[in-house]
Amino acid sequence: MNGMKVTSTVMGTILKIALAILIVVGVYRAATSAYEYGFRLFAEPPMETAPGTAVNLVITDNKSDKEIAELLQTNGLIRDAKLFRLQERISEYYGKIQPGAYELNTSMTAEEILAVIAPEPTTEEENTP
């Protein structure tokens, strides 16, 4: 009977240690993943080095931010549509993407792409009623 109690205690301790190890590994992986995603949010490199590949893209006025991000990903301009949407949300270009035909390049960063597809209005455009 005493041997059974010792075995039970040892097995319980082993299970607790195994569970603790699983929790530590899970937290480490989640933290690493979150860090990498956060780093990419601010420092995502372009798809290709210069000179890259020119890509003609048409954005219609009925496209949502999600559809635009997916279009950019499909055309090889960005790696991750969800990440691009976050980048757009925290940028000065939030909500300013304009419909039109654009020539973009695979050597452009997300910030550079946003500067092209969400241009600041010129003085003439600002004064137009």
Coordinates of C-alpha atoms in Angstrom, one line a residue:
M1 CA 0.0 0.0 0.0
N2 CA 2.8 2.4 0.8
G3 CA 4.5 1.6 -2.5
M4 CA 1.3 2.5 -4.3
K5 CA 1.2 5.9 -2.5
V6 CA 4.8 6.7 -3.5
T7 CA 4.2 5.7 -7.1
S8 CA 1.1 7.9 -7.2
T9 CA 3.0 10.8 -5.8
V10 CA 5.9 10.4 -8.2
M11 CA 3.5 10.1 -11.2
G12 CA 1.6 13.2 -10.0
T13 CA 4.8 15.1 -9.7
I14 CA 5.9 14.0 -13.2
L15 CA 2.6 15.1 -14.7
K16 CA 2.8 18.5 -13.0
I17 CA 6.4 19.0 -14.3
A18 CA 5.3 17.9 -17.8
L19 CA 2.3 20.3 -17.7
A20 CA 4.6 23.2 -16.5
I21 CA 7.0 22.5 -19.4
L22 CA 4.1 22.5 -21.9
I23 CA 2.9 25.8 -20.6
V24 CA 6.3 27.4 -20.7
V25 CA 6.9 26.2 -24.3
G26 CA 3.4 27.4 -25.3
V27 CA 4.0 30.8 -23.8
Y28 CA 7.4 31.0 -25.4
R29 CA 6.1 30.2 -28.9
A30 CA 3.2 32.6 -28.5
A31 CA 5.5 35.4 -27.4
T32 CA 8.0 34.7 -30.2
S33 CA 5.2 34.7 -32.8
A34 CA 3.7 37.9 -31.4
Y35 CA 7.1 39.6 -31.4
E36 CA 7.9 38.6 -35.0
Y37 CA 4.4 39.8 -36.2
G38 CA 4.8 43.0 -34.3
F39 CA 8.3 43.5 -35.8
R40 CA 7.0 42.9 -39.3
L41 CA 4.2 45.5 -38.6
F42 CA 6.8 48.2 -38.5
A43 CA 9.7 46.7 -40.5
E44 CA 8.3 44.4 -43.2
P45 CA 10.8 44.3 -46.0
P46 CA 9.7 44.6 -49.6
M47 CA 8.9 41.4 -51.6
E48 CA 12.0 41.9 -53.8
T49 CA 15.1 44.0 -53.8
A50 CA 15.4 46.9 -56.3
P51 CA 14.7 47.1 -59.2
G52 CA 11.8 44.7 -58.5
T53 CA 8.9 44.0 -60.9
A54 CA 6.4 46.6 -62.0
V55 CA 2.8 45.7 -61.3
N56 CA -0.2 47.7 -62.8
L57 CA -3.1 47.7 -60.4
V58 CA -6.6 49.1 -60.6
I59 CA -8.5 49.9 -57.5
T60 CA -12.2 50.5 -58.0
D61 CA -14.3 52.7 -55.6
N62 CA -16.3 49.7 -54.4
K63 CA -13.4 47.8 -53.0
S64 CA -13.0 47.5 -49.2
D65 CA -9.7 47.7 -47.4
K66 CA -9.7 43.9 -47.1
E67 CA -10.2 43.4 -50.8
I68 CA -7.5 45.9 -51.6
A69 CA -5.1 44.1 -49.3
E70 CA -6.0 40.8 -50.8
L71 CA -5.5 42.3 -54.3
L72 CA -2.0 43.5 -53.3
Q73 CA -1.1 40.1 -51.9
T74 CA -2.5 38.2 -55.0
N75 CA -0.3 40.5 -57.2
G76 CA 2.8 39.7 -55.2
L77 CA 3.2 43.2 -53.7
I78 CA 2.8 42.2 -50.1
R79 CA 3.2 38.9 -48.1
D80 CA 0.3 39.2 -45.7
A81 CA -3.0 40.9 -46.4
K82 CA -4.0 41.0 -42.7
L83 CA -0.6 42.6 -41.8
F84 CA -1.1 45.2 -44.5
R85 CA -4.5 46.1 -43.2
L86 CA -2.9 46.7 -39.7
Q87 CA -0.1 48.7 -41.3
E88 CA -2.7 50.9 -43.1
R89 CA -4.7 51.4 -39.9
I90 CA -1.7 52.7 -37.9
S91 CA -0.4 54.8 -40.7
E92 CA -1.2 58.4 -41.7
Y93 CA -3.0 56.9 -44.7
Y94 CA -5.8 55.3 -42.8
G95 CA -9.0 55.6 -44.7
K96 CA -7.4 57.5 -47.5
I97 CA -7.0 54.9 -50.2
Q98 CA -8.3 56.3 -53.5
P99 CA -9.7 54.4 -56.5
G100 CA -7.5 54.6 -59.6
A101 CA -4.9 52.9 -61.8
Y102 CA -1.5 52.6 -60.2
E103 CA 1.9 51.4 -61.2
L104 CA 3.4 49.7 -58.1
N105 CA 6.6 47.7 -57.7
T106 CA 7.5 44.6 -55.8
S107 CA 10.5 46.5 -54.3
M108 CA 8.2 48.9 -52.5
T109 CA 7.5 48.6 -48.8
A110 CA 3.9 48.8 -47.5
E111 CA 4.4 52.4 -46.5
E112 CA 5.6 53.3 -50.0
I113 CA 2.6 51.4 -51.5
L114 CA 0.3 53.3 -49.2
A115 CA 1.9 56.6 -50.2
V116 CA 1.0 55.9 -53.8
I117 CA -2.5 54.5 -53.4
A118 CA -3.5 57.0 -50.7
P119 CA -2.1 60.3 -52.1
E120 CA -2.4 63.5 -50.2
P121 CA -4.7 65.9 -51.9
T122 CA -3.0 68.7 -53.9
T123 CA -3.8 72.4 -53.2
E124 CA -6.1 72.5 -56.2
E125 CA -8.0 69.4 -55.0
E126 CA -8.4 70.9 -51.5
N127 CA -9.9 74.1 -52.8
T128 CA -12.4 72.4 -55.1
P129 CA -15.9 72.7 -53.7

